[in-house]
Tab-separated table of C-alpha atoms in Angstrom:
chain	number	residue	atom	x	y	z
A	1	LEU	CA	0.055	0.014	-0.055
A	2	GLN	CA	3.061	2.446	0.579
A	3	LEU	CA	3.710	2.299	-3.335
A	4	LEU	CA	1.018	5.084	-3.545
A	5	GLY	CA	3.001	7.531	-1.502
A	6	LEU	CA	0.645	9.208	0.496
A	7	VAL	CA	-1.545	6.320	1.865
A	8	GLN	CA	-1.814	6.342	5.525
A	9	VAL	CA	-4.725	3.465	5.917
A	10	HIS	CA	-3.940	-0.009	5.973
A	11	GLY	CA	-6.156	-2.955	4.261
A	12	GLN	CA	-6.045	-6.323	5.651
A	13	GLY	CA	-5.981	-9.042	3.129
A	14	GLY	CA	-7.415	-12.550	3.641
A	15	VAL	CA	-10.411	-11.285	5.746
A	16	LYS	CA	-13.690	-13.275	5.022
A	17	PHE	CA	-16.683	-11.594	5.462
A	18	GLN	CA	-20.125	-13.375	6.409
A	19	ASN	CA	-23.399	-12.016	7.215
A	20	TRP	CA	-25.143	-12.773	10.470
A	21	ALA	CA	-27.093	-15.954	9.158
A	22	LYS	CA	-23.951	-17.167	7.438
A	23	THR	CA	-25.834	-17.564	4.305
A	24	TYR	CA	-23.706	-15.129	2.211
A	25	GLY	CA	-20.185	-14.246	2.277
A	26	SER	CA	-17.312	-12.978	0.422
A	27	SER	CA	-13.473	-12.394	0.597
A	28	PRO	CA	-12.675	-8.874	0.069
A	29	GLU	CA	-9.356	-8.335	-1.720
A	30	LEU	CA	-8.635	-5.382	1.176
A	31	TYR	CA	-10.615	-4.830	4.376
A	32	PHE	CA	-10.408	-1.371	6.013
A	33	GLN	CA	-11.573	0.022	9.344
A	34	PRO	CA	-11.129	3.698	8.850
A	35	THR	CA	-11.259	6.123	11.835
A	36	SER	CA	-11.832	9.267	9.851
A	37	VAL	CA	-12.989	10.936	6.747
A	38	GLU	CA	-9.660	11.612	5.259
A	39	GLU	CA	-8.992	7.871	5.583
A	40	ILE	CA	-12.207	7.127	3.627
A	41	ARG	CA	-11.202	9.488	1.036
A	42	GLU	CA	-7.848	7.679	0.511
A	43	ILE	CA	-9.426	4.317	0.395
A	44	LEU	CA	-11.498	5.978	-2.393
A	45	ASP	CA	-8.735	7.120	-4.201
A	46	MET	CA	-6.855	4.100	-4.132
A	47	ALA	CA	-9.952	2.002	-5.344
A	48	ARG	CA	-10.022	4.633	-8.326
A	49	GLN	CA	-6.534	4.102	-9.062
A	50	ARG	CA	-6.587	0.414	-8.971
A	51	ASP	CA	-10.153	0.317	-10.654
A	52	LYS	CA	-11.617	-1.448	-7.714
A	53	ARG	CA	-15.097	-1.168	-6.230
A	54	VAL	CA	-15.875	-0.388	-2.691
A	55	LYS	CA	-18.609	-1.813	-0.417
A	56	VAL	CA	-19.563	-0.204	2.963
A	57	VAL	CA	-20.601	-2.433	5.785
A	58	GLY	CA	-21.945	-1.917	9.309
A	59	GLY	CA	-23.354	-5.034	11.375
A	60	GLY	CA	-23.447	-7.313	8.463
A	61	HIS	CA	-26.742	-8.216	9.530
A	62	SER	CA	-28.782	-8.464	6.105
A	63	PRO	CA	-29.755	-11.848	5.027
A	64	SER	CA	-28.604	-11.413	1.548
A	65	ASP	CA	-25.379	-10.422	-0.394
A	66	ILE	CA	-26.372	-6.694	-0.464
A	67	ALA	CA	-23.051	-5.919	1.430
A	68	CYS	CA	-20.812	-8.724	-0.333
A	69	THR	CA	-17.632	-7.769	-2.634
A	70	ASP	CA	-14.409	-9.390	-3.777
A	71	ASP	CA	-12.756	-5.625	-3.926
A	72	PHE	CA	-12.405	-3.170	-1.094
A	73	MET	CA	-14.697	-3.361	1.854
A	74	ILE	CA	-14.956	-0.552	4.508
A	75	GLN	CA	-16.289	-1.660	7.800
A	76	MET	CA	-17.613	1.384	9.609
A	77	GLY	CA	-17.258	0.178	13.208
A	78	LYS	CA	-14.668	2.717	14.263
A	79	MET	CA	-16.710	5.483	13.244
A	80	ASN	CA	-19.304	5.112	16.033
A	81	ARG	CA	-19.681	8.221	18.063
A	82	VAL	CA	-22.564	10.157	19.212
A	83	LEU	CA	-21.698	13.682	17.896
A	84	LYS	CA	-24.586	15.828	19.267
A	85	VAL	CA	-27.753	15.595	21.494
A	86	ASP	CA	-30.206	18.228	20.951
A	87	LYS	CA	-32.475	17.968	23.857
A	88	GLU	CA	-34.931	20.824	22.636
A	89	LYS	CA	-35.447	19.434	19.251
A	90	GLN	CA	-35.163	15.921	20.630
A	91	GLN	CA	-32.610	14.934	17.975
A	92	VAL	CA	-29.343	13.208	18.106
A	93	THR	CA	-26.596	13.226	15.472
A	94	VAL	CA	-24.328	10.101	15.264
A	95	GLU	CA	-21.646	8.593	13.004
A	96	GLY	CA	-22.873	6.128	10.508
A	97	GLY	CA	-21.079	3.369	12.118
A	98	ILE	CA	-22.640	3.320	15.702
A	99	PHE	CA	-24.663	0.232	16.646
A	100	LEU	CA	-28.063	1.011	17.579
A	101	SER	CA	-27.394	-1.142	20.748
A	102	ASP	CA	-25.114	1.536	21.819
A	103	LEU	CA	-27.249	4.484	20.769
A	104	ASN	CA	-30.100	3.086	22.754
A	105	ILE	CA	-28.272	3.121	25.881
A	106	GLU	CA	-26.674	6.662	25.161
A	107	LEU	CA	-30.261	7.990	24.288
A	108	SER	CA	-31.371	6.683	27.487
A	109	LYS	CA	-28.806	8.705	29.485
A	110	HIS	CA	-30.471	12.010	28.059
A	111	GLY	CA	-34.034	10.800	28.680
A	112	LEU	CA	-34.400	10.019	24.815
A	113	ALA	CA	-35.378	6.956	22.761
A	114	LEU	CA	-36.067	6.264	19.066
A	115	ALA	CA	-39.874	5.905	18.484
A	116	ASN	CA	-39.456	2.579	16.711
A	117	LEU	CA	-36.693	-0.080	16.405
A	118	GLY	CA	-36.203	-3.239	14.506
A	119	ALA	CA	-35.838	-6.759	16.251
A	120	VAL	CA	-32.223	-6.586	16.341
A	121	SER	CA	-29.959	-3.780	17.585
A	122	GLU	CA	-26.580	-4.902	16.483
A	123	VAL	CA	-26.889	-2.990	13.252
A	124	ALA	CA	-25.099	0.337	12.242
A	125	ALA	CA	-27.356	3.408	11.991
A	126	ALA	CA	-26.090	3.979	8.330
A	127	GLY	CA	-27.043	0.383	7.360
A	128	VAL	CA	-30.402	0.393	9.060
A	129	ILE	CA	-31.582	3.333	6.992
A	130	GLY	CA	-29.682	1.821	3.842
A	131	THR	CA	-31.950	-1.243	3.694
A	132	GLY	CA	-35.121	0.179	5.124
A	133	THR	CA	-35.340	-1.409	8.226
A	134	HIS	CA	-38.945	-1.552	9.889
A	135	ASN	CA	-40.787	-2.658	12.710
A	136	THR	CA	-44.611	-2.426	13.092
A	137	GLY	CA	-47.261	0.045	14.206
A	138	ILE	CA	-49.543	1.600	11.646
A	139	LYS	CA	-48.951	5.166	12.843
A	140	HIS	CA	-45.248	4.325	12.526
A	141	GLY	CA	-43.093	4.637	9.394
A	142	ILE	CA	-40.143	2.500	8.565
A	143	LEU	CA	-36.853	3.384	10.536
A	144	PRO	CA	-35.589	5.703	7.853
A	145	THR	CA	-38.780	8.041	8.337
A	146	GLN	CA	-36.975	8.905	11.703
A	147	VAL	CA	-33.989	10.408	9.935
A	148	VAL	CA	-34.050	14.190	9.552
A	149	ALA	CA	-30.573	15.136	8.206
A	150	LEU	CA	-27.468	13.053	6.870
A	151	THR	CA	-24.248	13.587	5.321
A	152	LEU	CA	-22.768	11.654	2.330
A	153	LEU	CA	-19.191	11.458	1.154
A	154	THR	CA	-19.524	10.916	-2.624
A	155	ALA	CA	-17.281	8.910	-4.923
A	156	SER	CA	-15.791	12.140	-5.933
A	157	GLY	CA	-14.624	12.745	-2.384
A	158	GLU	CA	-17.367	15.623	-1.747
A	159	ILE	CA	-19.269	15.953	1.445
A	160	LEU	CA	-23.068	16.695	0.925
A	161	GLU	CA	-25.400	17.535	3.942
A	162	CYS	CA	-28.839	16.497	3.006
A	163	SER	CA	-32.282	17.171	4.615
A	164	GLU	CA	-35.854	18.211	3.721
A	165	SER	CA	-34.201	21.850	3.111
A	166	ILE	CA	-30.830	21.084	1.693
A	167	ASN	CA	-30.170	18.773	-1.371
A	168	ARG	CA	-33.734	17.578	-1.021
A	169	ASP	CA	-33.831	14.924	-3.767
A	170	ILE	CA	-30.640	13.372	-2.585
A	171	PHE	CA	-32.229	13.330	0.839
A	172	GLN	CA	-35.118	11.205	-0.190
A	173	ALA	CA	-32.838	8.832	-2.152
A	174	ALA	CA	-30.200	8.692	0.679
A	175	ARG	CA	-32.743	7.752	3.437
A	176	LEU	CA	-32.894	4.373	1.896
A	177	HIS	CA	-29.530	4.394	-0.144
A	178	LEU	CA	-28.614	0.553	-0.682
A	179	GLY	CA	-25.041	1.535	-0.046
A	180	CYS	CA	-24.861	2.805	-3.714
A	181	LEU	CA	-24.948	6.623	-3.341
A	182	GLY	CA	-21.822	7.070	-1.254
A	183	VAL	CA	-20.484	6.808	2.208
A	184	VAL	CA	-23.155	7.850	4.928
A	185	LEU	CA	-20.910	9.814	7.640
A	186	THR	CA	-23.424	11.082	9.934
A	187	VAL	CA	-27.324	10.521	10.460
A	188	THR	CA	-29.467	12.760	12.566
A	189	PHE	CA	-32.582	11.113	14.097
A	190	GLN	CA	-35.728	12.519	15.277
A	191	CYS	CA	-36.203	11.046	18.690
A	192	VAL	CA	-38.994	10.852	21.579
A	193	PRO	CA	-38.813	11.237	25.235
A	194	GLN	CA	-37.878	7.894	26.863
A	195	PHE	CA	-40.694	5.418	27.467
A	196	HIS	CA	-41.673	2.119	28.735
A	197	LEU	CA	-43.713	-0.398	26.645
A	198	HIS	CA	-46.237	-3.001	27.962
A	199	GLU	CA	-46.447	-5.974	26.170
A	200	VAL	CA	-49.118	-8.361	26.019
A	201	ALA	CA	-49.202	-11.552	23.885
A	202	PHE	CA	-52.181	-13.662	23.689
A	203	PRO	CA	-53.508	-16.603	21.625
A	204	SER	CA	-56.017	-16.198	18.686
A	205	THR	CA	-56.889	-17.864	15.434
A	206	LEU	CA	-56.130	-16.478	11.857
A	207	THR	CA	-59.903	-15.884	10.811
A	208	GLU	CA	-60.399	-13.952	14.120
A	209	VAL	CA	-57.487	-11.652	13.521
A	210	LEU	CA	-58.085	-10.977	9.871
A	211	ASP	CA	-61.663	-10.401	10.138
A	212	HIS	CA	-61.038	-7.811	12.911
A	213	LEU	CA	-57.848	-6.435	11.499
A	214	ASP	CA	-58.832	-2.742	11.740
A	215	ASP	CA	-59.535	-3.194	15.532
A	216	HIS	CA	-56.470	-4.659	16.306
A	217	LEU	CA	-54.730	-1.902	14.476
A	218	GLN	CA	-56.521	0.677	16.337
A	219	ARG	CA	-56.381	-1.073	19.664
A	220	SER	CA	-52.458	-1.091	19.904
A	221	GLN	CA	-49.954	1.374	18.757
A	222	TYR	CA	-47.411	-1.376	17.904
A	223	PHE	CA	-49.571	-4.481	16.717
A	224	ARG	CA	-48.197	-7.515	15.117
A	225	PHE	CA	-49.247	-11.251	14.852
A	226	LEU	CA	-47.494	-14.432	14.321
A	227	TRP	CA	-49.316	-17.230	12.446
A	228	PHE	CA	-48.299	-20.828	12.709
A	229	PRO	CA	-48.344	-22.330	9.298
A	230	HIS	CA	-50.201	-25.636	8.814
A	231	SER	CA	-52.845	-24.431	11.505
A	232	GLU	CA	-55.170	-21.848	12.439
A	233	ASN	CA	-53.011	-20.581	15.426
A	234	VAL	CA	-51.956	-17.005	15.964
A	235	SER	CA	-50.135	-15.255	18.663
A	236	VAL	CA	-51.272	-11.522	18.896
A	237	ILE	CA	-48.888	-9.247	20.418
A	238	TYR	CA	-49.771	-5.696	21.579
A	239	GLN	CA	-47.021	-3.130	22.482
A	240	ASP	CA	-48.035	0.064	24.195
A	241	PRO	CA	-46.497	2.889	26.039
A	242	THR	CA	-47.169	2.704	29.513
A	243	ASN	CA	-46.335	4.993	32.786
A	244	LYS	CA	-45.717	2.009	34.760
A	245	ALA	CA	-42.383	0.675	35.287
A	246	GLY	CA	-42.410	-3.200	35.499
A	247	PRO	CA	-44.167	-4.351	38.327
A	248	THR	CA	-42.543	-7.525	40.114
A	249	GLY	CA	-45.755	-9.483	39.261
A	250	LEU	CA	-44.585	-9.667	35.609
A	251	ARG	CA	-41.883	-12.048	34.606
A	252	PRO	CA	-38.412	-10.264	34.250
A	253	PRO	CA	-37.014	-11.174	31.093
A	254	SER	CA	-33.861	-12.583	32.632
A	255	SER	CA	-35.435	-15.054	35.166
A	256	SER	CA	-34.250	-18.442	35.192
A	257	ALA	CA	-37.923	-19.880	34.368
A	258	SER	CA	-37.612	-17.759	31.234
A	259	TRP	CA	-33.921	-18.647	30.423
A	260	TRP	CA	-35.529	-22.349	30.642
A	261	TRP	CA	-38.405	-21.796	28.193
A	262	ASP	CA	-36.207	-19.456	26.123
A	263	TYR	CA	-33.325	-21.502	25.590
A	264	ALA	CA	-33.846	-24.925	26.751
A	265	VAL	CA	-37.168	-25.303	24.927
A	266	GLY	CA	-37.566	-22.369	22.475
A	267	TYR	CA	-34.012	-22.894	21.109
A	268	TYR	CA	-32.233	-26.179	21.640
A	269	LEU	CA	-35.560	-28.267	21.657
A	270	LEU	CA	-36.780	-26.489	18.804
A	271	GLU	CA	-33.547	-26.573	16.483
A	272	PHE	CA	-33.338	-30.570	17.418
A	273	LEU	CA	-36.872	-31.025	16.324
A	274	LEU	CA	-36.450	-28.923	13.084
A	275	TRP	CA	-33.225	-31.074	12.269
A	276	ILE	CA	-35.150	-34.380	12.678
A	277	SER	CA	-37.855	-32.902	10.444
A	278	THR	CA	-35.294	-32.337	7.504
A	279	PHE	CA	-35.609	-36.338	7.340
A	280	VAL	CA	-39.229	-36.331	7.900
A	281	PRO	CA	-40.795	-33.025	6.574
A	282	SER	CA	-44.498	-34.072	7.479
A	283	LEU	CA	-43.293	-33.411	11.228
A	284	VAL	CA	-43.126	-29.695	10.627
A	285	CYS	CA	-46.813	-29.341	10.779
A	286	TRP	CA	-46.674	-31.182	14.355
A	287	ILE	CA	-43.805	-29.050	15.499
A	288	ASN	CA	-45.469	-25.755	14.611
A	289	ARG	CA	-48.839	-26.929	16.481
A	290	PHE	CA	-46.740	-28.345	19.447
A	291	PHE	CA	-44.852	-24.984	20.020
A	292	PHE	CA	-47.674	-22.942	19.916
A	293	TRP	CA	-49.266	-25.009	22.683
A	294	LEU	CA	-46.073	-25.087	24.557
A	295	LEU	CA	-44.941	-21.401	24.283
A	296	PHE	CA	-47.641	-19.324	22.753
A	297	SER	CA	-51.109	-20.784	24.142
A	298	SER	CA	-51.322	-18.574	27.306
A	299	ARG	CA	-51.261	-14.786	27.777
A	300	VAL	CA	-47.985	-13.348	28.776
A	301	GLU	CA	-47.146	-9.801	29.901
A	302	ASN	CA	-44.136	-7.982	30.267
A	303	ILE	CA	-43.042	-4.284	30.875
A	304	ALA	CA	-39.417	-2.920	30.102
A	305	ILE	CA	-37.831	0.115	28.617
A	306	SER	CA	-38.945	0.635	24.898
A	307	TYR	CA	-35.832	-0.920	23.171
A	308	LYS	CA	-35.694	-3.885	25.384
A	309	ILE	CA	-39.226	-4.798	24.279
A	310	PHE	CA	-38.654	-3.808	20.570
A	311	ASN	CA	-35.518	-6.190	20.663
A	312	TYR	CA	-35.832	-9.916	20.517
A	313	GLU	CA	-33.604	-12.674	19.622
A	314	CYS	CA	-33.790	-14.027	16.349
A	315	ARG	CA	-33.033	-17.565	17.460
A	316	PHE	CA	-30.922	-19.529	15.172
A	317	LYS	CA	-29.612	-19.153	11.485
A	318	GLN	CA	-32.171	-18.887	9.019
A	319	HIS	CA	-33.588	-17.997	5.460
A	320	VAL	CA	-35.934	-15.096	5.530
A	321	GLN	CA	-38.138	-13.359	2.888
A	322	ASP	CA	-40.026	-10.189	3.698
A	323	TRP	CA	-42.325	-8.469	1.616
A	324	ALA	CA	-44.622	-5.300	1.890
A	325	ILE	CA	-48.043	-5.451	0.246
A	326	PRO	CA	-50.788	-2.655	0.346
A	327	ILE	CA	-52.487	-3.071	3.812
A	328	GLU	CA	-55.837	-3.662	2.319
A	329	LYS	CA	-54.476	-6.707	0.453
A	330	THR	CA	-53.328	-8.582	3.851
A	331	LYS	CA	-56.232	-10.933	4.377
A	332	GLU	CA	-56.424	-11.948	0.892
A	333	ALA	CA	-52.740	-12.575	0.564
A	334	LEU	CA	-52.329	-14.509	3.780
A	335	LEU	CA	-55.465	-16.767	3.035
A	336	GLU	CA	-53.892	-17.362	-0.257
A	337	LEU	CA	-50.531	-18.411	1.292
A	338	LYS	CA	-52.294	-20.713	3.731
A	339	ALA	CA	-54.438	-22.546	0.779
A	340	ALA	CA	-51.317	-22.920	-1.110
A	341	LEU	CA	-49.569	-24.971	1.935
A	342	GLU	CA	-52.880	-26.746	2.400
A	343	ASN	CA	-52.944	-27.825	-1.350
A	344	ASN	CA	-49.104	-28.935	-1.410
A	345	PRO	CA	-48.604	-31.326	1.414
A	346	LYS	CA	-44.976	-31.384	0.391
A	347	MET	CA	-44.358	-27.885	1.049
A	348	VAL	CA	-43.587	-27.323	4.379
A	349	ALA	CA	-43.363	-23.747	6.335
A	350	HIS	CA	-41.700	-23.181	9.591
A	351	TYR	CA	-43.287	-20.933	12.253
A	352	PRO	CA	-43.766	-18.039	12.315
A	353	VAL	CA	-45.302	-15.970	9.690
A	354	GLU	CA	-44.666	-12.516	11.221
A	355	VAL	CA	-47.115	-9.853	10.120
A	356	ARG	CA	-46.245	-6.229	10.797
A	357	PHE	CA	-47.529	-2.941	9.611
A	358	ALA	CA	-46.214	0.328	8.675
A	359	ARG	CA	-47.235	3.793	7.752
A	360	GLY	CA	-46.864	5.098	4.078
A	361	ASP	CA	-43.970	7.515	3.395
A	362	GLU	CA	-42.348	9.610	0.608
A	363	ILE	CA	-38.681	7.977	0.655
A	364	TRP	CA	-38.333	6.955	-3.072
A	365	LEU	CA	-37.158	3.406	-2.660
A	366	SER	CA	-39.363	2.544	0.770
A	367	PRO	CA	-41.343	-0.447	0.425
A	368	CYS	CA	-44.057	1.654	1.869
A	369	PHE	CA	-43.839	4.618	-0.682
A	370	GLN	CA	-47.252	6.262	-0.694
A	371	GLN	CA	-49.047	3.392	0.889
A	372	ASP	CA	-49.814	2.192	4.232
A	373	SER	CA	-48.330	-1.496	4.221
A	374	CYS	CA	-48.466	-4.934	5.695
A	375	TYR	CA	-45.032	-6.869	5.974
A	376	MET	CA	-45.342	-10.568	5.747
A	377	ASN	CA	-42.109	-12.106	6.936
A	378	ILE	CA	-41.620	-15.874	6.181
A	379	ILE	CA	-38.776	-17.945	7.780
A	380	MET	CA	-37.025	-21.452	7.137
A	381	TYR	CA	-34.542	-22.081	9.938
A	382	ARG	CA	-31.417	-24.061	9.306
A	383	PRO	CA	-30.994	-26.284	12.323
A	384	TYR	CA	-27.389	-26.519	12.980
A	385	GLY	CA	-26.698	-24.909	9.870
A	386	LYS	CA	-28.084	-27.446	7.574
A	387	ASN	CA	-30.183	-26.163	4.434
A	388	VAL	CA	-33.683	-27.169	4.356
A	389	PRO	CA	-35.624	-27.246	1.051
A	390	ARG	CA	-37.423	-24.143	0.561
A	391	LEU	CA	-37.431	-23.315	-3.004
A	392	ASN	CA	-41.190	-24.152	-3.380
A	393	TYR	CA	-42.312	-22.253	-0.682
A	394	TRP	CA	-40.232	-19.100	-1.595
A	395	LEU	CA	-41.383	-19.109	-5.213
A	396	THR	CA	-45.030	-19.650	-4.087
A	397	TYR	CA	-44.767	-16.878	-1.557
A	398	GLU	CA	-43.248	-14.398	-4.008
A	399	GLY	CA	-45.722	-15.113	-6.594
A	400	ILE	CA	-48.546	-14.322	-4.149
A	401	MET	CA	-46.716	-10.848	-3.063
A	402	LYS	CA	-46.240	-10.027	-6.560
A	403	LYS	CA	-49.661	-10.508	-7.406
A	404	HIS	CA	-50.795	-8.249	-4.774
A	405	GLY	CA	-48.650	-5.403	-5.594
A	406	GLY	CA	-45.745	-6.155	-3.254
A	407	ARG	CA	-42.321	-4.675	-2.975
A	408	PRO	CA	-39.353	-6.927	-1.311
A	409	HIS	CA	-37.720	-5.837	1.732
A	410	TRP	CA	-34.082	-4.613	0.282
A	411	ALA	CA	-32.055	-6.359	3.074
A	412	LYS	CA	-33.750	-9.935	2.414
A	413	ALA	CA	-33.126	-12.209	-0.592
A	414	HIS	CA	-35.372	-11.771	-3.374
A	415	SER	CA	-35.358	-12.527	-7.049
A	416	CYS	CA	-36.220	-9.370	-8.328
A	417	THR	CA	-34.601	-7.381	-11.100
A	418	ARG	CA	-34.642	-3.829	-12.446
A	419	LYS	CA	-37.838	-4.485	-14.638
A	420	ASP	CA	-39.777	-5.503	-11.583
A	421	PHE	CA	-38.427	-2.398	-9.481
A	422	GLU	CA	-39.463	0.145	-12.193
A	423	LYS	CA	-43.099	-1.336	-12.053
A	424	MET	CA	-43.025	-1.417	-8.291
A	425	TYR	CA	-41.441	1.915	-7.618
A	426	PRO	CA	-42.760	5.209	-9.317
A	427	ALA	CA	-39.642	7.125	-8.070
A	428	PHE	CA	-37.193	4.363	-9.517
A	429	PRO	CA	-36.090	6.655	-12.395
A	430	LYS	CA	-35.417	9.510	-9.987
A	431	PHE	CA	-33.295	7.348	-7.744
A	432	CYS	CA	-31.272	6.070	-10.676
A	433	SER	CA	-30.548	9.515	-11.996
A	434	VAL	CA	-29.372	10.611	-8.331
A	435	ARG	CA	-27.192	7.532	-8.236
A	436	GLU	CA	-25.639	7.992	-11.595
A	437	LYS	CA	-24.876	11.511	-10.972
A	438	LEU	CA	-23.104	10.799	-7.482
A	439	ASP	CA	-21.425	7.584	-8.526
A	440	PRO	CA	-20.833	7.955	-12.484
A	441	THR	CA	-18.405	4.977	-12.605
A	442	GLY	CA	-20.237	2.559	-10.283
A	443	ILE	CA	-17.545	2.447	-7.709
A	444	PHE	CA	-20.190	1.574	-5.021
A	445	LEU	CA	-21.876	-1.355	-6.924
A	446	ASN	CA	-21.678	-5.024	-6.316
A	447	THR	CA	-23.429	-8.184	-7.821
A	448	TYR	CA	-26.543	-7.684	-5.781
A	449	LEU	CA	-26.853	-4.069	-6.941
A	450	GLU	CA	-26.118	-4.808	-10.466
A	451	LYS	CA	-29.290	-6.893	-10.409
A	452	VAL	CA	-31.158	-4.130	-9.240
A	453	PHE	CA	-29.916	-1.274	-11.696
A	454	TYR	CA	-29.213	-3.372	-14.859
């Protein structure tokens, strides 16, 4: 690296990158962990001189190859500071590499919180917005809707400030940037005063929930439900702000009893049974019902600080798909998926199918662009890392989602190409023209993004 004269940054060779689920990986030629904007500029210069591409990665949580590259990889973990907390506006400005798990704790020291969070917080601020991470709540948008400003280092080394009032077009593109517009250096989030959540989970049936969907959506601010395929079983989850701090009567998340249920039963026993089902697929229907009866058939309550309720463990390695469809299609699409499973006894689906909701927004590549949406998340676990046959289920699900005007979650694996995205996203051409202007030589592209844009 010293051949280039000026270079202060050192790239490591021989680093193997893998995403959290270990479903995708790559071997970047050089792996960097910069600590300053100057270093990132030098990496970009070096990439240009050697005709290499650059991929920026945060927590590497995306269950797809969106962060993979064989050229240069920049891991932003060392650029993870909280830069400013504005108590009056209730806003926080952070470096792009900060993990939300660290940000949650910092905010809480200032009596603030993010209004909504995904299931996982070991993810970097810039990556969360880059892929359109979401949770649930029809009054809440996807996480990028909480972003009020950001700064972007472009391929040419220029720093752009972006917000509703400055570089507005770039802002609407960069709030869900796919890692292809530049390096997100800082993000400013709109926060809310710190709050506790009261979570109630109770059993129901698919028919009941779908027939009374509007009631559920109005009854709870963060409503979602889990459907157990091959059955009518549903677990309804309400999460709502409360003034009570967790009373002693509620089971604390870390008690030994809950450890027993969560790990001995919910993790190890489930993994073992799913492994056996790879030899006898018809067991899956029984496993889904058994676990519903074991873990989800009684009412459970919990109260904790908001981020502890929003976050939950994703159990073990898995393949996932997650599409957003217009909210009015929820019932039709789910019943169609249920019928498809009933009509193909060979097609098995692990639990749960997680159904969440999000408010429409104006972010160009948001799956909720200009429509309130229902996200339908399907999972196939990989017990002990073993792959399970899923192609049939995957394609059936994608077919149903496409038919109902669905758009795939950007972080998850999907089989869509540019033709699909042009149909799905009215603002797709606008995004492409911003991307081509900011990165004319495609230095930030990779295989995943080529399928999106070419």
